[in-house]
């Protein structure tokens, strides 16, 4: 039975073949997270807070949710596609190696799988936080405060719904959207990511 690879061994191997490690990939992730939300999506969130007491706030909230969820979904799918291309490129680089080829391949697979998992988790967290902003800005729950609304949003997007904090008024509409999106996210993003993870697992074995 093969011993599990240590993180230091993996990084040492990848330095020899010039493969991006998760830290570099995650740096790209946060660059994208800074650029997009602070443009159109973040502006709509600010407008939602500013017009929270008028119908304009509901319109801004709706535009924010649809645009933000759409962007998150496209970003997750795009990043998984990018990871797949980087994996293919990395595998091609080690084809010419005469020694430790199996070790190199296993290290690349481990890091590729971790990058896909990180991407799927970040997508879930981003959407939950986006809905929490709407609940907080428009006072759409029976509790006030952003932390309480983050808790509500996480309970909603995971379809758990403990019932201690619940949406009220039009908040039920946004909660319904969040639950529907959670299902669509699993169908679109998670299924794509999981399928690729299974493919990598078969390669690793």
CSV table of C-alpha atoms in Angstrom, one decimal:
chain,number,residue,atom,x,y,z
A,1,UNK,CA,0.0,0.0,0.0
A,2,UNK,CA,1.4,3.4,-1.0
A,3,UNK,CA,2.1,6.0,1.6
A,4,UNK,CA,0.2,9.3,1.3
A,5,UNK,CA,2.2,12.1,-0.2
A,6,UNK,CA,3.2,14.9,2.2
A,7,UNK,CA,2.5,18.5,1.2
A,8,UNK,CA,6.2,19.4,1.1
A,9,UNK,CA,6.9,16.5,-1.2
A,10,UNK,CA,4.1,17.6,-3.5
A,11,UNK,CA,5.3,21.1,-3.7
A,12,UNK,CA,8.9,20.0,-4.3
A,13,UNK,CA,7.8,17.8,-7.2
A,14,UNK,CA,5.7,20.5,-8.8
A,15,UNK,CA,8.5,23.0,-8.7
A,16,UNK,CA,10.5,20.7,-11.0
A,17,UNK,CA,7.8,20.8,-13.7
A,18,UNK,CA,6.5,24.4,-13.2
A,19,UNK,CA,3.0,23.5,-12.2
A,20,UNK,CA,0.7,26.1,-10.5
A,21,UNK,CA,0.1,25.2,-6.8
A,22,UNK,CA,-3.2,26.0,-5.1
A,23,UNK,CA,-1.9,29.2,-3.5
A,24,UNK,CA,-1.3,30.7,-7.0
A,25,UNK,CA,-4.7,29.5,-8.2
A,26,UNK,CA,-6.5,30.9,-5.2
A,27,UNK,CA,-4.7,34.2,-5.7
A,28,UNK,CA,-6.3,34.4,-9.1
A,29,UNK,CA,-9.7,33.6,-7.5
A,30,UNK,CA,-9.5,36.5,-5.1
A,31,UNK,CA,-8.5,38.8,-7.9
A,32,UNK,CA,-11.7,37.9,-9.7
A,33,UNK,CA,-13.6,38.3,-6.5
A,34,UNK,CA,-12.3,41.9,-6.0
A,35,UNK,CA,-12.9,43.0,-9.6
A,36,UNK,CA,-16.5,41.8,-10.2
A,37,UNK,CA,-18.4,42.5,-7.0
A,38,UNK,CA,-17.0,46.0,-6.6
A,39,UNK,CA,-18.3,46.9,-10.0
A,40,UNK,CA,-21.9,46.3,-11.0
A,41,UNK,CA,-23.0,43.7,-8.4
A,42,UNK,CA,-21.5,45.6,-5.5
A,43,UNK,CA,-23.1,48.9,-6.7
A,44,UNK,CA,-26.5,47.2,-6.8
A,45,UNK,CA,-26.0,46.0,-3.2
A,46,UNK,CA,-25.2,49.6,-2.1
A,47,UNK,CA,-28.3,50.9,-3.8
A,48,UNK,CA,-30.4,48.2,-2.1
A,49,UNK,CA,-29.2,49.5,1.3
A,50,UNK,CA,-29.7,53.2,0.2
A,51,UNK,CA,-33.3,52.6,-1.1
A,52,UNK,CA,-34.2,50.0,1.5
A,53,UNK,CA,-37.4,51.8,2.5
A,54,UNK,CA,-38.8,52.1,-1.0
A,55,UNK,CA,-39.8,49.8,-3.9
A,56,UNK,CA,-36.6,50.8,-5.7
A,57,UNK,CA,-34.7,48.8,-3.0
A,58,UNK,CA,-36.6,45.6,-3.9
A,59,UNK,CA,-35.9,46.2,-7.6
A,60,UNK,CA,-32.2,46.7,-6.9
A,61,UNK,CA,-32.1,43.7,-4.7
A,62,UNK,CA,-33.7,41.5,-7.4
A,63,UNK,CA,-31.2,42.8,-10.0
A,64,UNK,CA,-28.3,42.2,-7.6
A,65,UNK,CA,-29.4,38.6,-6.8
A,66,UNK,CA,-29.9,37.6,-10.4
A,67,UNK,CA,-26.6,39.2,-11.7
A,68,UNK,CA,-24.6,38.1,-8.7
A,69,UNK,CA,-25.8,34.5,-8.8
A,70,UNK,CA,-25.3,34.4,-12.5
A,71,UNK,CA,-21.8,35.7,-12.2
A,72,UNK,CA,-20.9,33.2,-9.4
A,73,UNK,CA,-22.2,30.3,-11.5
A,74,UNK,CA,-20.3,31.4,-14.6
A,75,UNK,CA,-17.2,32.0,-12.6
A,76,UNK,CA,-17.3,28.5,-11.0
A,77,UNK,CA,-17.8,26.8,-14.3
A,78,UNK,CA,-15.1,28.9,-16.0
A,79,UNK,CA,-12.6,28.2,-13.2
A,80,UNK,CA,-13.3,24.4,-13.3
A,81,UNK,CA,-12.7,24.5,-17.0
A,82,UNK,CA,-9.4,26.4,-16.4
A,83,UNK,CA,-8.3,23.9,-13.9
A,84,UNK,CA,-9.0,21.1,-16.4
A,85,UNK,CA,-6.9,22.8,-19.0
A,86,UNK,CA,-4.1,23.4,-16.5
A,87,UNK,CA,-4.3,19.7,-15.5
A,88,UNK,CA,-4.0,18.6,-19.1
A,89,UNK,CA,-1.1,20.9,-19.7
A,90,UNK,CA,0.7,19.7,-16.6
A,91,UNK,CA,0.2,16.0,-17.5
A,92,UNK,CA,1.7,16.7,-20.9
A,93,UNK,CA,4.7,18.3,-19.2
A,94,UNK,CA,5.5,15.1,-17.3
A,95,UNK,CA,5.2,12.7,-20.2
A,96,UNK,CA,8.9,13.2,-21.0
A,97,UNK,CA,10.1,12.4,-17.5
A,98,UNK,CA,12.0,9.2,-17.1
A,99,UNK,CA,11.9,9.0,-13.3
A,100,UNK,CA,9.2,9.6,-10.6
A,101,UNK,CA,6.6,10.1,-13.3
A,102,UNK,CA,3.9,8.4,-11.2
A,103,UNK,CA,4.8,10.6,-8.2
A,104,UNK,CA,4.5,13.7,-10.4
A,105,UNK,CA,1.1,12.6,-11.8
A,106,UNK,CA,-0.3,11.8,-8.3
A,107,UNK,CA,0.8,15.2,-7.0
A,108,UNK,CA,-0.9,17.0,-9.9
A,109,UNK,CA,-4.1,15.1,-9.4
A,110,UNK,CA,-4.2,15.9,-5.7
A,111,UNK,CA,-3.7,19.6,-6.2
A,112,UNK,CA,-6.2,19.7,-9.1
A,113,UNK,CA,-8.9,18.0,-6.9
A,114,UNK,CA,-8.3,20.5,-4.1
A,115,UNK,CA,-8.6,23.4,-6.5
A,116,UNK,CA,-12.0,22.1,-7.7
A,117,UNK,CA,-13.3,21.6,-4.2
A,118,UNK,CA,-12.2,25.1,-3.1
A,119,UNK,CA,-13.9,26.6,-6.1
A,120,UNK,CA,-17.2,24.8,-5.4
A,121,UNK,CA,-17.1,25.8,-1.7
A,122,UNK,CA,-16.3,29.4,-2.5
A,123,UNK,CA,-19.3,29.6,-4.9
A,124,UNK,CA,-21.7,28.4,-2.2
A,125,UNK,CA,-20.3,30.8,0.4
A,126,UNK,CA,-20.5,33.8,-2.0
A,127,UNK,CA,-24.1,33.1,-2.9
A,128,UNK,CA,-25.1,32.7,0.7
A,129,UNK,CA,-23.4,36.0,1.6
A,130,UNK,CA,-25.2,37.7,-1.3
A,131,UNK,CA,-28.6,36.7,-0.1
A,132,UNK,CA,-27.7,37.6,3.5
A,133,UNK,CA,-27.0,41.1,2.3
A,134,UNK,CA,-30.5,41.3,0.8
A,135,UNK,CA,-32.1,40.0,3.9
A,136,UNK,CA,-30.2,42.5,6.0
A,137,UNK,CA,-30.6,45.5,3.7
A,138,UNK,CA,-34.4,45.1,3.4
A,139,UNK,CA,-35.1,43.7,6.9
A,140,UNK,CA,-36.6,40.6,5.5
A,141,UNK,CA,-36.2,38.3,8.6
A,142,UNK,CA,-37.5,38.2,12.1
A,143,UNK,CA,-34.0,39.0,13.4
A,144,UNK,CA,-31.8,42.0,12.7
A,145,UNK,CA,-28.1,42.1,12.1
A,146,UNK,CA,-25.9,40.8,9.3
A,147,UNK,CA,-24.7,37.8,11.2
A,148,UNK,CA,-28.2,36.6,11.9
A,149,UNK,CA,-29.1,37.0,8.2
A,150,UNK,CA,-25.9,35.1,7.2
A,151,UNK,CA,-27.1,32.3,9.5
A,152,UNK,CA,-30.6,32.4,7.8
A,153,UNK,CA,-29.1,32.4,4.4
A,154,UNK,CA,-26.8,29.4,5.1
A,155,UNK,CA,-29.8,27.5,6.6
A,156,UNK,CA,-31.8,28.3,3.5
A,157,UNK,CA,-29.3,27.6,0.8
A,158,UNK,CA,-28.5,24.2,2.4
A,159,UNK,CA,-32.3,23.6,2.6
A,160,UNK,CA,-32.0,22.8,6.4
A,161,UNK,CA,-34.3,25.6,7.7
A,162,UNK,CA,-34.2,25.3,11.5
A,163,UNK,CA,-37.0,27.8,12.0
A,164,UNK,CA,-35.5,29.9,14.7
A,165,UNK,CA,-34.8,32.7,12.2
A,166,UNK,CA,-37.3,32.9,9.3
A,167,UNK,CA,-37.9,35.3,6.4
A,168,UNK,CA,-40.9,37.6,6.5
A,169,UNK,CA,-42.9,39.4,3.9
A,170,UNK,CA,-41.1,39.6,0.5
A,171,UNK,CA,-38.2,37.8,2.2
A,172,UNK,CA,-40.1,34.6,1.5
A,173,UNK,CA,-39.8,35.3,-2.2
A,174,UNK,CA,-36.0,35.8,-2.0
A,175,UNK,CA,-35.7,32.7,0.3
A,176,UNK,CA,-37.5,30.7,-2.4
A,177,UNK,CA,-35.1,32.0,-5.0
A,178,UNK,CA,-32.2,31.0,-2.8
A,179,UNK,CA,-33.5,27.4,-2.4
A,180,UNK,CA,-34.2,27.1,-6.2
A,181,UNK,CA,-30.7,28.4,-6.9
A,182,UNK,CA,-29.2,25.9,-4.5
A,183,UNK,CA,-30.7,23.1,-6.5
A,184,UNK,CA,-29.6,24.7,-9.8
A,185,UNK,CA,-26.1,25.1,-8.4
A,186,UNK,CA,-25.9,21.5,-7.5
A,187,UNK,CA,-27.2,20.5,-11.0
A,188,UNK,CA,-24.9,22.8,-12.9
A,189,UNK,CA,-21.7,23.5,-11.0
A,190,UNK,CA,-21.5,20.7,-8.4
A,191,UNK,CA,-22.4,18.0,-10.9
A,192,UNK,CA,-19.7,19.3,-13.3
A,193,UNK,CA,-17.1,19.5,-10.5
A,194,UNK,CA,-18.1,16.1,-9.0
A,195,UNK,CA,-17.9,14.4,-12.4
A,196,UNK,CA,-14.4,15.8,-12.9
A,197,UNK,CA,-13.4,14.8,-9.4
A,198,UNK,CA,-14.5,11.2,-10.1
A,199,UNK,CA,-12.5,11.3,-13.3
A,200,UNK,CA,-9.4,12.4,-11.4
A,201,UNK,CA,-10.0,9.7,-8.7
A,202,UNK,CA,-10.1,7.0,-11.4
A,203,UNK,CA,-6.8,8.4,-12.8
A,204,UNK,CA,-5.2,8.4,-9.4
A,205,UNK,CA,-6.2,4.8,-8.7
